[in-house]
XYZ file of N, CA, C and O in Angstrom:
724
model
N -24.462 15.738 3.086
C -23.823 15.638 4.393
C -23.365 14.207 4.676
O -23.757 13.604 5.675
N -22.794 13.841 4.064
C -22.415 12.165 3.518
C -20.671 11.994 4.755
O -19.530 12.456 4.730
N -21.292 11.272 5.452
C -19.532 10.787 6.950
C -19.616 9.668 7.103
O -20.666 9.155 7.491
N -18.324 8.852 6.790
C -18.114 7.587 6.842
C -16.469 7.363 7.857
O -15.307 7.616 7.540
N -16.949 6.902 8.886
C -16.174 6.653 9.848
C -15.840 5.665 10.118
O -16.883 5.062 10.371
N -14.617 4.675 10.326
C -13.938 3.955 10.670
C -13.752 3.774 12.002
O -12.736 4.256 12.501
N -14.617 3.105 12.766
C -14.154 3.467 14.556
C -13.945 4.676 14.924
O -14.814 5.506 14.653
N -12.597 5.139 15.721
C -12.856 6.447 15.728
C -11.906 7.150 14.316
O -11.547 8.326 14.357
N -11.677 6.506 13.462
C -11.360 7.437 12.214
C -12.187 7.601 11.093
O -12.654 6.701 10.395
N -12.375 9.111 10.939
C -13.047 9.785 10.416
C -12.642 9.891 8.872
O -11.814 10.782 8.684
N -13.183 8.914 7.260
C -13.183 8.493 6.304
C -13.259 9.913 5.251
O -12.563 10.296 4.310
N -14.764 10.577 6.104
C -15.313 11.496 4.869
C -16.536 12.432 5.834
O -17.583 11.948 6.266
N -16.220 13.421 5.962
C -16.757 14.473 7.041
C -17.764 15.350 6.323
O -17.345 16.477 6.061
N -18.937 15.084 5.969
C -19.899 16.082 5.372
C -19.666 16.475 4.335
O -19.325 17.647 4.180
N -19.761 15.743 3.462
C -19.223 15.387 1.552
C -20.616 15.801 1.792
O -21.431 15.572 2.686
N -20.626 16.811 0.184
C -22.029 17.041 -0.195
C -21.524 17.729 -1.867
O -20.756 18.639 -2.180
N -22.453 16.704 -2.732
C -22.355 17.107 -4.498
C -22.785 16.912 -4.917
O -23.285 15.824 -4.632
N -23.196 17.461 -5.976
C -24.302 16.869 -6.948
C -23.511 16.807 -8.401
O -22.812 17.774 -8.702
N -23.588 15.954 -9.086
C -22.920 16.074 -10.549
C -23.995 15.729 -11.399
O -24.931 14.960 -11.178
N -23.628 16.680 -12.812
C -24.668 16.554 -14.037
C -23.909 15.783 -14.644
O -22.738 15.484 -14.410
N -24.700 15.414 -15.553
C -24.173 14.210 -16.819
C -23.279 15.055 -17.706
O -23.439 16.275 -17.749
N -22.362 14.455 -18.400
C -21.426 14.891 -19.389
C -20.134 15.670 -18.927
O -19.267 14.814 -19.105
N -19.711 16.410 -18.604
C -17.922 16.494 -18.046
C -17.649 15.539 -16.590
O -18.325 15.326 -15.584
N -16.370 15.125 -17.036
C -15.915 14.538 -16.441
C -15.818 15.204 -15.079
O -15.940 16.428 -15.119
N -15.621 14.653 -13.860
C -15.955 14.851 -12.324
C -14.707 14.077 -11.588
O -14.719 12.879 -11.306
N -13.504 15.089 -11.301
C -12.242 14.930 -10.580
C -12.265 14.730 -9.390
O -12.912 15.721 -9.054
N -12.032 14.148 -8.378
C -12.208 14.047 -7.062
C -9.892 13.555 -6.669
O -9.139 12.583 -6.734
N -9.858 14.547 -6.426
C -8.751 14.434 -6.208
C -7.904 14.979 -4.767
O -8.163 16.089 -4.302
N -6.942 14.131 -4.173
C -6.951 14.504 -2.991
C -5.635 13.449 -2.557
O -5.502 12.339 -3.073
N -4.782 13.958 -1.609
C -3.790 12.562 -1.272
C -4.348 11.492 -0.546
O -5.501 11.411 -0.121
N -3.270 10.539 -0.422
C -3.710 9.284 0.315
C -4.304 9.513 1.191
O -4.158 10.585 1.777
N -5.720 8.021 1.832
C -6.426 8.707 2.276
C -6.735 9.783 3.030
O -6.359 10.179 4.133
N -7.745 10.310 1.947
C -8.489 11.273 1.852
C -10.069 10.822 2.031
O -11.096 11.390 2.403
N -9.735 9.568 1.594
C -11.310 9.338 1.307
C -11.883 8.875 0.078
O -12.896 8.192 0.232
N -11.453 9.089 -1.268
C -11.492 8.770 -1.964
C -12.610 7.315 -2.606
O -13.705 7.156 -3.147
N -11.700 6.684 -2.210
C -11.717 4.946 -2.430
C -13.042 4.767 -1.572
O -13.912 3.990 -1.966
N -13.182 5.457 -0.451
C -14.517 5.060 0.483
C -15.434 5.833 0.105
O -16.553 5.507 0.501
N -15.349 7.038 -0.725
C -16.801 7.765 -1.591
C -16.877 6.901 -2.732
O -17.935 6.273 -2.705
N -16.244 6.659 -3.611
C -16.863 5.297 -4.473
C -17.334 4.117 -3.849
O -18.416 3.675 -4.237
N -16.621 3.432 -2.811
C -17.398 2.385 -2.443
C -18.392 2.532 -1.611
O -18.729 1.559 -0.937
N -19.041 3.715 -1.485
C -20.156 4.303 -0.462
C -21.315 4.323 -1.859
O -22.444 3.832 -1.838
N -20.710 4.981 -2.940
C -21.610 5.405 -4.345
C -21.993 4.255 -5.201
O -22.831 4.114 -6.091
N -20.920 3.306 -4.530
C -21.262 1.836 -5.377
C -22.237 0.995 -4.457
O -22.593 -0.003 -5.083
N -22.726 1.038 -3.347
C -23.550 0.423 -2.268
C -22.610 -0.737 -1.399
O -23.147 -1.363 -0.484
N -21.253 -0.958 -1.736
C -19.741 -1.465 -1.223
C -20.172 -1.468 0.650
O -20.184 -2.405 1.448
N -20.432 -0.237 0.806
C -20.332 0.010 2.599
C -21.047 1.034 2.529
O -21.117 1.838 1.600
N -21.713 1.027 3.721
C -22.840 2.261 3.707
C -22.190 3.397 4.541
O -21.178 3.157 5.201
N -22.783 4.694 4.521
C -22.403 5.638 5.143
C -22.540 5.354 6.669
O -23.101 4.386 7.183
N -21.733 6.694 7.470
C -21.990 6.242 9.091
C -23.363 7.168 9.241
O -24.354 6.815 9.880
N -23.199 8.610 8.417
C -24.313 9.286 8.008
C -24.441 10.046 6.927
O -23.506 10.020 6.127
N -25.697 10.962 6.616
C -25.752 11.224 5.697
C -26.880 10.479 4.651
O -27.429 9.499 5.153
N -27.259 10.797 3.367
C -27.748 10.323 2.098
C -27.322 10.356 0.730
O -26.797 11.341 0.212
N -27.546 9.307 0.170
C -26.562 8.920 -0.950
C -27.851 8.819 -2.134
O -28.555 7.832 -1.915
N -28.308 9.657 -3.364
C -28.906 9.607 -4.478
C -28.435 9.277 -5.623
O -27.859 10.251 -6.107
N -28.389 8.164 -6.456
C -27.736 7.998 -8.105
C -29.203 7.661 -8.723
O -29.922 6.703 -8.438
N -29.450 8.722 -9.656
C -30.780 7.888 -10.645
C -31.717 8.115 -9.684
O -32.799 7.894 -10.227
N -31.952 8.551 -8.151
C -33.210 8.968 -7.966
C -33.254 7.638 -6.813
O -34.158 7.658 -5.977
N -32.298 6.548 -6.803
C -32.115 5.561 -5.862
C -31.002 5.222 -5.103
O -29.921 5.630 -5.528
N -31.019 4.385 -3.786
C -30.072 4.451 -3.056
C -28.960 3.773 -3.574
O -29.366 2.712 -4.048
N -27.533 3.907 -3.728
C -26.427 2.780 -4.063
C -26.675 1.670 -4.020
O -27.112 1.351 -2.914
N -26.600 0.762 -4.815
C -26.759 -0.957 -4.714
C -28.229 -0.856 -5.053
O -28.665 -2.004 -5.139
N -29.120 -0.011 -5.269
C -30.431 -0.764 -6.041
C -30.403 -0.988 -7.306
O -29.523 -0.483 -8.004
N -31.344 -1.768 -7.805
C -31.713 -2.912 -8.111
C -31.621 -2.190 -9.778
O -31.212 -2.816 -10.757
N -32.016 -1.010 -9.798
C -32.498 0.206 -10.798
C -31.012 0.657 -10.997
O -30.932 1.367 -11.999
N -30.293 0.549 -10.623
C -28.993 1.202 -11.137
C -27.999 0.301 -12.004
O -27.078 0.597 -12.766
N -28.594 -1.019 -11.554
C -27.376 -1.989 -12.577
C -27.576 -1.485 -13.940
O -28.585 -1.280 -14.615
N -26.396 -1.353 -14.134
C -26.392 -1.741 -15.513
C -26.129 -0.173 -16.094
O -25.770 0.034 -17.253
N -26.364 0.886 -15.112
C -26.069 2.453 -15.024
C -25.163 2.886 -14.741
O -24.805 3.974 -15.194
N -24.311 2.045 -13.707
C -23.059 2.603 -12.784
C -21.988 1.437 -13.067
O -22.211 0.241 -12.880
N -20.889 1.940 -13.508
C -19.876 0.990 -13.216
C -18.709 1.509 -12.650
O -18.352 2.617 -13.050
N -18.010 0.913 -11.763
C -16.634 1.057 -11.238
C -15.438 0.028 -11.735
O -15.431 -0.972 -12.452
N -14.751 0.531 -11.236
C -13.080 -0.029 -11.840
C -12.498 0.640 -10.899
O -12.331 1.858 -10.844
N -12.100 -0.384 -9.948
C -11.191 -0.082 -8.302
C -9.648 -0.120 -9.272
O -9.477 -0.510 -10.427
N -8.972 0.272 -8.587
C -7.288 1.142 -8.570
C -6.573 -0.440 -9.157
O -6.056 -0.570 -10.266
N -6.666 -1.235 -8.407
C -5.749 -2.568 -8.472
C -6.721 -3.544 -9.347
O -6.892 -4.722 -9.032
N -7.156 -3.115 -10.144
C -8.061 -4.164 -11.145
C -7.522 -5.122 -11.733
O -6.842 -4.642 -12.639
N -7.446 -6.227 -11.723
C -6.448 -7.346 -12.834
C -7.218 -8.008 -13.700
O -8.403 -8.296 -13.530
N -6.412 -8.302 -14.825
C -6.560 -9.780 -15.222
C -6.309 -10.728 -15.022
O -5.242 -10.886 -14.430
N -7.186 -12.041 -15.412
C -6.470 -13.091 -15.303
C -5.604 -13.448 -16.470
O -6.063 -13.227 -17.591
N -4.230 -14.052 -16.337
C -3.332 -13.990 -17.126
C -3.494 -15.449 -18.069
O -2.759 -15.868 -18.962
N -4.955 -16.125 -17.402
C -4.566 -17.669 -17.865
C -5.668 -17.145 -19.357
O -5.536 -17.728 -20.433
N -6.490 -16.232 -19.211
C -7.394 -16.376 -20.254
C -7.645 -14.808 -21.050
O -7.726 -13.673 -20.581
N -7.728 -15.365 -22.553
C -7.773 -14.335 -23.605
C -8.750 -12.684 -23.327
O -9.928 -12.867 -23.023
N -8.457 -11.747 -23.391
C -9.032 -10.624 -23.332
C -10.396 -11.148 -23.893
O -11.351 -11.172 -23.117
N -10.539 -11.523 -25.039
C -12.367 -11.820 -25.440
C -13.041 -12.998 -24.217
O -14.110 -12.658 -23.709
N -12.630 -13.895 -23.915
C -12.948 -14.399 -22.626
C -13.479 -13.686 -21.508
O -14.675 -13.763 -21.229
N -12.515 -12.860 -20.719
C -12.790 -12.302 -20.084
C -13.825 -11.244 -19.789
O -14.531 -11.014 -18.808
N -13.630 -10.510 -21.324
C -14.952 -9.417 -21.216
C -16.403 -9.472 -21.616
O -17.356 -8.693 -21.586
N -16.089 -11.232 -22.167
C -17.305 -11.915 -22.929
C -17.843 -12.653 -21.488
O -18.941 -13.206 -21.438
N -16.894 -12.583 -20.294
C -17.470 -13.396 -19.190
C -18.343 -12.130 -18.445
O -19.523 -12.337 -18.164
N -17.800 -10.990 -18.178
C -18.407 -9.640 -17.877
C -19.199 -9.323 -18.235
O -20.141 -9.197 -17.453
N -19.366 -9.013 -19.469
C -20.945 -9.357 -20.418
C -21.810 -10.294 -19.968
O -22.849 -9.962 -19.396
N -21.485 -11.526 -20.171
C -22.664 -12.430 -19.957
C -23.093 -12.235 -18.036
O -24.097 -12.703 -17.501
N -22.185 -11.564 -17.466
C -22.766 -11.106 -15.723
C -23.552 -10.509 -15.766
O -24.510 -10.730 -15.025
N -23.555 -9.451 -16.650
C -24.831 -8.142 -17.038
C -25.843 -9.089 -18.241
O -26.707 -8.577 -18.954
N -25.612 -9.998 -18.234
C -27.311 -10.578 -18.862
C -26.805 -10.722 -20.417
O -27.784 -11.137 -21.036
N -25.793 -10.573 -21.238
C -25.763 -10.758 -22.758
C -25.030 -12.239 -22.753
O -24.083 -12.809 -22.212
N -26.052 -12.484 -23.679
C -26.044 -14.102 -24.660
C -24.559 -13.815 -24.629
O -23.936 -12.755 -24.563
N -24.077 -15.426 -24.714
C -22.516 -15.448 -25.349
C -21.921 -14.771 -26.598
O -20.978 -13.980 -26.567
N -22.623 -15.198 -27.768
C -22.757 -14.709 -28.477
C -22.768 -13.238 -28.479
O -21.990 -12.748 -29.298
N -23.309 -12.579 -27.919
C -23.506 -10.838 -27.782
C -22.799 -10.111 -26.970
O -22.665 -8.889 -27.040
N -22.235 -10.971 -26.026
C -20.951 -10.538 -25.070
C -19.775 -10.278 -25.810
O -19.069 -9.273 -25.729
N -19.548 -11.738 -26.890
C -18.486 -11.521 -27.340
C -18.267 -10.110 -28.518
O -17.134 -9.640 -28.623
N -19.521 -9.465 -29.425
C -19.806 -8.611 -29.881
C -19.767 -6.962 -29.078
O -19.576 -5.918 -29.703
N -20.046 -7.070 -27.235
C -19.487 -5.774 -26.560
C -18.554 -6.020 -26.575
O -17.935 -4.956 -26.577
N -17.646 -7.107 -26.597
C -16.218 -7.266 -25.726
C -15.290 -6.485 -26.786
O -14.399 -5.671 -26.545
N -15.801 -7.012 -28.165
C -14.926 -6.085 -29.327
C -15.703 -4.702 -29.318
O -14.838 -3.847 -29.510
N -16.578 -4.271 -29.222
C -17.345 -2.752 -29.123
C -16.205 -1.851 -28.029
O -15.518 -0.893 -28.382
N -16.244 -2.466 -26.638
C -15.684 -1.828 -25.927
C -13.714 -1.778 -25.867
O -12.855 -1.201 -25.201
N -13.756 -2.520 -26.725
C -12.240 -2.833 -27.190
C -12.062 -1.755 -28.019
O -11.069 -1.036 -27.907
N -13.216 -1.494 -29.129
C -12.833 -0.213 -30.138
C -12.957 0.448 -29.626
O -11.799 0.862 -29.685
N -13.614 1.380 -28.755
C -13.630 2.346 -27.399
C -12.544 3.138 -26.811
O -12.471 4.351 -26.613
N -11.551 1.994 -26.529
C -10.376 2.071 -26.069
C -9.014 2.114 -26.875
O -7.872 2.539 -26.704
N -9.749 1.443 -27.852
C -8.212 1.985 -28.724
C -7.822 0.492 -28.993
O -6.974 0.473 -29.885
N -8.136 -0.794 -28.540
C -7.284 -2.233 -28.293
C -8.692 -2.851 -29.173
O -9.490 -3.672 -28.720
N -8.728 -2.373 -30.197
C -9.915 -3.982 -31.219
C -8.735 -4.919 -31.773
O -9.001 -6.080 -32.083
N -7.715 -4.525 -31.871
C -6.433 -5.570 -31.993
C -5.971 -6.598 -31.344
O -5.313 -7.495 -31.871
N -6.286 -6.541 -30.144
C -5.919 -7.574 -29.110
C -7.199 -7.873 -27.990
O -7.265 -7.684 -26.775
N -8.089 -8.378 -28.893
C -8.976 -9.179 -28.380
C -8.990 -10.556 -28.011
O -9.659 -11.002 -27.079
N -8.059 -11.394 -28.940
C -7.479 -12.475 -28.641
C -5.868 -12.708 -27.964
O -5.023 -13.572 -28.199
N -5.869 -11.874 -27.301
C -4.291 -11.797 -26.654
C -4.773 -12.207 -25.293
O -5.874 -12.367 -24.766
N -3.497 -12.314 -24.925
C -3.909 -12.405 -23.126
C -3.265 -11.523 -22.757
O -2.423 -11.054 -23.522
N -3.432 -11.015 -21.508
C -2.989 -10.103 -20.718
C -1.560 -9.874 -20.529
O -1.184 -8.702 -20.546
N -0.833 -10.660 -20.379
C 0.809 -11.005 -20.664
C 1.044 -10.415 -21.628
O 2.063 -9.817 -21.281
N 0.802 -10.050 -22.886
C 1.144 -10.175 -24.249
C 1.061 -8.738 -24.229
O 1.765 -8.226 -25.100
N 0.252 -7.711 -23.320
C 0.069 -6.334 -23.514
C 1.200 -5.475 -22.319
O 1.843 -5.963 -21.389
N 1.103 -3.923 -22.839
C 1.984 -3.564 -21.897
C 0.966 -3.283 -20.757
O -0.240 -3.516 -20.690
N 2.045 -2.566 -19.668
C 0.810 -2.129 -18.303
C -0.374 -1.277 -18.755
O -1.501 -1.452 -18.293
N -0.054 -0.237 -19.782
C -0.984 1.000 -20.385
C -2.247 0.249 -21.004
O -3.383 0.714 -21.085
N -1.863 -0.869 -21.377
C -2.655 -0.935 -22.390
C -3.783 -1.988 -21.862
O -4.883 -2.087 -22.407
N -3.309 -2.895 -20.543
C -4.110 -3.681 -19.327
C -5.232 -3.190 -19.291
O -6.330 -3.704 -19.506
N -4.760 -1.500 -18.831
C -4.985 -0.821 -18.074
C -6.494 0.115 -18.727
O -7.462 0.690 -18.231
N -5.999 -0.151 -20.016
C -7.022 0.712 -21.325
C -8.210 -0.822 -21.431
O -9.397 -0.744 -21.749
N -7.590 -1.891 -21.129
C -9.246 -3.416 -21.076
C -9.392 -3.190 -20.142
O -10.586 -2.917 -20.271
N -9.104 -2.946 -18.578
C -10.104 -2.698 -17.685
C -11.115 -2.168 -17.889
O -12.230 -2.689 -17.857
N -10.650 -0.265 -18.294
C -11.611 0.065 -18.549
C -12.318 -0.315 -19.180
O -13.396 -0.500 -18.616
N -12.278 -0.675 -20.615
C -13.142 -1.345 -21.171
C -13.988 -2.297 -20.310
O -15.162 -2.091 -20.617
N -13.901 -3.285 -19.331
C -14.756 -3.655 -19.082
C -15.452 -3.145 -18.273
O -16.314 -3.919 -17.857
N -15.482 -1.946 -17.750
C -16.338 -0.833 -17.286
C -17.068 -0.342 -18.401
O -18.052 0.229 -17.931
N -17.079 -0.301 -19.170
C -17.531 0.291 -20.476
C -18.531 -0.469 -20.947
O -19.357 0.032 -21.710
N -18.634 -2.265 -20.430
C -19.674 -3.179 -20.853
C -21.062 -2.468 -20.346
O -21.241 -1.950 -19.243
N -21.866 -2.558 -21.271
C -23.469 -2.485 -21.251
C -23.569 -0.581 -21.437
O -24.567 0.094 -21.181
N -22.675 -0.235 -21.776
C -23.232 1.303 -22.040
C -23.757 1.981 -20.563
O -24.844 2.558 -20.538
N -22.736 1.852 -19.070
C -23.158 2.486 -18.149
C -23.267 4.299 -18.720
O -22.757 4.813 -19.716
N -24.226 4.989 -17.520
C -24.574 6.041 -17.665
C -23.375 6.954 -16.650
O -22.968 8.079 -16.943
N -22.955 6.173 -15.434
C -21.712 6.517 -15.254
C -20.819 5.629 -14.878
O -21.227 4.610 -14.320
N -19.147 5.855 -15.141
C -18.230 4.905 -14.858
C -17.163 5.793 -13.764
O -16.510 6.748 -14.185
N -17.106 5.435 -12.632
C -15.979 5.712 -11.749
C -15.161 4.815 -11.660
O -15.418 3.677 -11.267
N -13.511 5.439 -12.202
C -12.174 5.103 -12.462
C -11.311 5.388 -10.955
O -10.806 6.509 -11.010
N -11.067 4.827 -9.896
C -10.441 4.643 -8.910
C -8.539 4.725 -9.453
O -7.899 3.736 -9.812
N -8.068 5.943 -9.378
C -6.934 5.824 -9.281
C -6.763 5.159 -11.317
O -6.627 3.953 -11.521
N -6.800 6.006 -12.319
C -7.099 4.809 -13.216
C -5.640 5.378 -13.915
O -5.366 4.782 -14.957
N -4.755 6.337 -13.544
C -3.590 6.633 -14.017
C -2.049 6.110 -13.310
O -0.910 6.209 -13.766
N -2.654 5.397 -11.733
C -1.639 5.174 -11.517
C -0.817 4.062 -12.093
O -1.029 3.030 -12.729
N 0.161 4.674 -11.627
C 1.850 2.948 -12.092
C 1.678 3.667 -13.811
O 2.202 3.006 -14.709
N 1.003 4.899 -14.177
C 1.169 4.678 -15.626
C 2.351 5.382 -16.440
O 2.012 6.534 -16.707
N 3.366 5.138 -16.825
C 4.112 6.657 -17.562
C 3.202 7.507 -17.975
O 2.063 7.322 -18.404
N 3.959 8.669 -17.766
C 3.072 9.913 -18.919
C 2.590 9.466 -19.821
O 1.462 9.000 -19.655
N 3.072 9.412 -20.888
C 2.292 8.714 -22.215
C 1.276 7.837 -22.019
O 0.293 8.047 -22.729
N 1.191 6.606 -21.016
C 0.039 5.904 -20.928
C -1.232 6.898 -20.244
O -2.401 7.049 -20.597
N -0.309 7.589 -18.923
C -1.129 8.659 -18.348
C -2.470 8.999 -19.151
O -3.661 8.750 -18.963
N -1.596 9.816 -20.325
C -2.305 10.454 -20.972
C -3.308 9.800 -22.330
O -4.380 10.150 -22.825
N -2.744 9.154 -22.491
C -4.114 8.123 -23.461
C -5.388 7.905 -22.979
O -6.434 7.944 -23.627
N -5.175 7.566 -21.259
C -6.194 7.534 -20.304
C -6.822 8.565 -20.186
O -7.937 8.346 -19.713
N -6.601 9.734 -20.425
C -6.877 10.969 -20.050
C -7.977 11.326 -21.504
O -9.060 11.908 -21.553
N -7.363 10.861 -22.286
C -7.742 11.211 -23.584
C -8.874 10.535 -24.277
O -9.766 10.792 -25.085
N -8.444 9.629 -23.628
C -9.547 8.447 -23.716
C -11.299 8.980 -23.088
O -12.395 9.034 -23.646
N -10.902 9.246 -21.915
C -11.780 9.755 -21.396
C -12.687 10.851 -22.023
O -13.886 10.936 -22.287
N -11.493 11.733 -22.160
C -12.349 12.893 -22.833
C -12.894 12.754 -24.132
O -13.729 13.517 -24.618
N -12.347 11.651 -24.743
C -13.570 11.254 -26.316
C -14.895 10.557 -25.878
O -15.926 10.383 -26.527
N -14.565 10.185 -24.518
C -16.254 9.785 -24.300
C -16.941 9.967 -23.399
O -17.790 9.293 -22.815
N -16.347 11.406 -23.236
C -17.173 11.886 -22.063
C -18.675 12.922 -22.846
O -19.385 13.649 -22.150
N -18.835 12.771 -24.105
C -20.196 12.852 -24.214
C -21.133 11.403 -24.738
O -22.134 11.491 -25.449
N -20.565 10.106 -24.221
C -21.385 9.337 -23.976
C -21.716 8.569 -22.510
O -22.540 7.657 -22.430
N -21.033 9.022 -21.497
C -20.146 8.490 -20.398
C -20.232 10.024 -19.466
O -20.017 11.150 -19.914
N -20.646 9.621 -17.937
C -20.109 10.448 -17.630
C -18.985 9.850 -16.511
O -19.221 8.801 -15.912
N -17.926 10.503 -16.321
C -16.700 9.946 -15.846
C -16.793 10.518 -14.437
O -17.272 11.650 -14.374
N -16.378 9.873 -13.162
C -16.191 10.197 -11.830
C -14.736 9.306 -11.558
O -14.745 8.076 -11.514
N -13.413 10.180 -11.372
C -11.924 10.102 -11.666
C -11.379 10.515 -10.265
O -11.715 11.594 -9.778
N -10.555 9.679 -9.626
C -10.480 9.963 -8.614
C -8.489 9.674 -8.915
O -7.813 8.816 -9.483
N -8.235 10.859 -8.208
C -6.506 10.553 -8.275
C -5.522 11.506 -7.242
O -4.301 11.348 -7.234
């Protein structure tokens, strides 16, 4: 029974779900709908107006979930000044891995995605699809148990669309996916 209200506008009116591990989990709906404010309610972002929120048996934002849950909001960037291994070797070392061992997920989660080729590129150097395929990847750092993708097809052509799509579904028996579009 999960309602998140905005003054008097009403976000998310008695959301109630439970999801099991392994298929992917669509939440789809037009502009707001709500969307964007059930992930950042599931991520501990903003709390509900009411309602209860369970991941792992704990509330959003505890302490017990790092490292379980990752998100990747809609407008995710890079920075354009520094190399893809930089960046996801800086993400890594946020979640606790040695330099050294960051830079070892940063190529793990690069093969993941399809991009172990352009680990030393910068962001400039790739197309939008393929940005878009290292974000995720850095959602992918530390082996979360789930990753929610905010909008993770938009601005994409079909073809990128669908790599994303595909992508997903090769690892959605290690991953469970919460896809919002």
């Amino acid at each position: 029974n999960l309602s998140k209200n905005f003054g008097p506008k009403t976000a998310l009116s008695n959301v109630s779900f439970e999801i099991q591990r392994g298929a992917p989990v669509a939440l789809v709906g037009p502009n707001g709908a709500g969307k964007t404010t059930l992930f950042s309610i599931l991520c501990g972002y903003i709390r509900p107006s009411s309602g209860t929120v369970s991941i792992f048996g704990n509330q959003p934002g505890h302490s017990q979930n790092f490292g379980k849950l990752a998100a990747l909001p809609q407008d995710a960037q890079l920075d354009p000044r520094f190399s893809i291994a930089h960046q996801l070797k800086f993400y890594a070392q946020l979640q606790g891995f040695s330099k050294k061992d960051g830079l070892i997920e940063a190529q793990r989660t690069l093969d993941l995605v399809g991009l172990s080729d352009s680990l030393h590129e910068k962001p400039d150097a790739l197309s939008h699809g393929m940005r878009k395929r290292v974000t995720i990847a850095q959602a992918l750092i530390g082996q979360p148990e789930i990753v929610m993708l905010d909008e993770a097809t938009a601005g994409l052509d079909p073809l990128h669309a669908r790599e994303i799509r595909d992508l997903v579904s090769a690892l959605s028996d290690q991953v469970t996916f919460i896809l919002s579009s």
